[in-house]
Amino acid sequence: MAQETAASGERTRRTHGERTRKEILDAAVELARVEGLEGLTIGTLAEKVGMSKGGLFAHFGSKDALQLATLDAALEIFINEVVVPAQEAPPGLERMRALSQSYLAYVERRGCFLTAAAVEFDDRPGPIRDRLQSVIEARAALVREAVEEAIRAGELRPDVDTEQLAFEVVALTVGANVEYQLSKNPMVLERVRKGLAAKLAAIAVPAKGQAARAARRAK
Amino acid sequence: MAQETAASGERTRRTHGERTRKEILDAAVELARVEGLEGLTIGTLAEKVGMSKGGLFAHFGSKDALQLATLDAALEIFINEVVVPAQEAPPGLERMRALSQSYLAYVERRGCFLTAAAVEFDDRPGPIRDRLQSVIEARAALVREAVEEAIRAGELRPDVDTEQLAFEVVALTVGANVEYQLSKNPMVLERVRKGLAAKLAAIAVPAKGQAARAARRAK
DNA sequence: CCTACCGATCGGTAGG
DNA sequence: CCTACCGATCGGTAGG
């Protein structure tokens, strides 16, 4: 999925250009993580990658384009570190758990760029806000799918409110991210894990012996 | 609690100075809600309140001081709109519900300034970050107290993990705030309310008839 | 990709 | 509280 061999004729030139762009965007993501996408500055970024302002500017054409490209680069990291690893887990309950685990590991390593950008741009109409809205909707859909798979697989009760559960899982982890970034208290991460585990256990279809009782209780 | 009659001798002059400062800070909070505390600018703020840059600057002495004063003004609003109304509810489970309700109403009206500032400053060491950390700790303590009161009043099971429950309530509402600010989808607020209600119901000491069964189940 | 520049705005100062 | 100013930096342009 990741490997795609290009015709080697043009390779050198294009590879160079794309590497430069990638290096710029890696630095931009790192800078924006601290300063925000609005605080991201062409001058500071140029200095960080050892390039002139004009030279760097030529890569993007406007600050808006730089911000969008930076957001996309951050989303690529999100996908690589959160979504892809979870996709390797079997669909259903296990994938739900894998998604939460990989998200929390990502939060612990670098903080959730998506959350930071959403809070920064929720009052700034424009292409960045639009993109964030659709990405956040896509994330919710991803979790909903995992919930639906778990129901189809008979791992979660069929009467589970899919949207509601997906919402709670996302909100809990996002809220934990906010608190963790400020406090860096590892207990925060432990508490989300514990809370999520308890929540899933409470609505899981119980194993063998308890099944009859559970069915009666659920009516 | 809100009314305090001052000696009327100096009233005019002092009242004027404080009203000006209050007007400035009200405008600052409004501006910072959109632009962030870092995006808050002395020039823009001066223009908004119809004052010269120099004149406004003299009120605070530095941008840092202006940011801190703005944060404090926003916290005062938070206390007035979220904490105080909930304090009028009887301690325990009802106060927990009142806290969530007033917080969600505040979120619906204006968005949570605390969350926005926390996300903006979680990577910026300094007095603002320090203040945010202590305020967020104070908020957690407030919720924990309400949980403990509910346990003492016999409304929640005595084996409830106080810290864990307080964490989950706060994280869920904060996560919902993030999503709501971006989507403005009223369903988000409904889902938090539903999620919180279900969570509390699940650990509440059940009324009369169910008490024995619940006790056996909890073991 | 560079240098050299533009007008605008930044936080802050001085003098009144 | 004002005017007038400071050096630095902003996003962006031009010409190479």
Short mmCIF file of N, CA and C (backbone and C1' of nucleotides) in Angstrom, two decimals, chain B residues 20 51-52 55 59, chain D residues 1-5:
data_model
loop_
_atom_site.label_atom_id
_atom_site.label_comp_id
_atom_site.label_asym_id
_atom_site.label_seq_id
_atom_site.Cartn_x
_atom_site.Cartn_y
_atom_site.Cartn_z
N THR B 20 -14.24 51.35 32.68
CA THR B 20 -13.42 51.32 31.47
C THR B 20 -12.67 50.00 31.37
N MET B 51 -10.38 53.48 21.50
CA MET B 51 -9.34 54.05 22.33
C MET B 51 -8.03 53.98 21.55
N SER B 52 -7.07 54.81 21.92
CA SER B 52 -5.77 54.73 21.25
C SER B 52 -4.96 53.56 21.79
N GLY B 55 -3.17 54.53 24.97
CA GLY B 55 -4.09 54.66 26.08
C GLY B 55 -4.48 53.31 26.65
N HIS B 59 -3.21 50.70 30.53
CA HIS B 59 -4.02 49.98 31.51
C HIS B 59 -3.35 48.71 32.00
P DC D 1 -9.50 55.54 29.96
"O5'" DC D 1 -8.42 56.11 28.92
"C5'" DC D 1 -8.87 57.04 27.98
"C4'" DC D 1 -7.83 58.09 27.76
"C3'" DC D 1 -7.00 57.93 26.49
"O3'" DC D 1 -7.79 58.23 25.37
"C1'" DC D 1 -5.80 58.98 28.28
P DC D 2 -7.34 57.72 23.92
"O5'" DC D 2 -6.34 58.86 23.43
"C5'" DC D 2 -6.78 60.22 23.42
"C4'" DC D 2 -5.61 61.10 22.99
"C3'" DC D 2 -4.89 60.59 21.77
"O3'" DC D 2 -5.25 61.36 20.63
"C1'" DC D 2 -3.34 61.16 23.52
P DT D 3 -4.76 60.85 19.19
"O5'" DT D 3 -3.29 61.45 19.10
"C5'" DT D 3 -3.05 62.83 19.34
"C4'" DT D 3 -1.58 63.14 19.11
"C3'" DT D 3 -1.03 62.65 17.78
"O3'" DT D 3 -0.11 63.62 17.28
"C1'" DT D 3 0.18 61.63 19.55
P DA D 4 0.46 63.53 15.78
"O5'" DA D 4 1.90 62.90 16.03
"C5'" DA D 4 2.72 63.44 17.08
"C4'" DA D 4 3.95 62.56 17.22
"C3'" DA D 4 4.40 61.90 15.90
"O3'" DA D 4 5.79 62.12 15.73
"C1'" DA D 4 4.23 60.29 17.62
P DC D 5 6.51 61.81 14.30
"O5'" DC D 5 7.29 60.46 14.63
"C5'" DC D 5 8.29 60.52 15.63
"C4'" DC D 5 8.42 59.21 16.33
"C3'" DC D 5 9.01 58.04 15.54
"O3'" DC D 5 10.41 58.17 15.47
"C1'" DC D 5 7.44 57.38 17.25
#
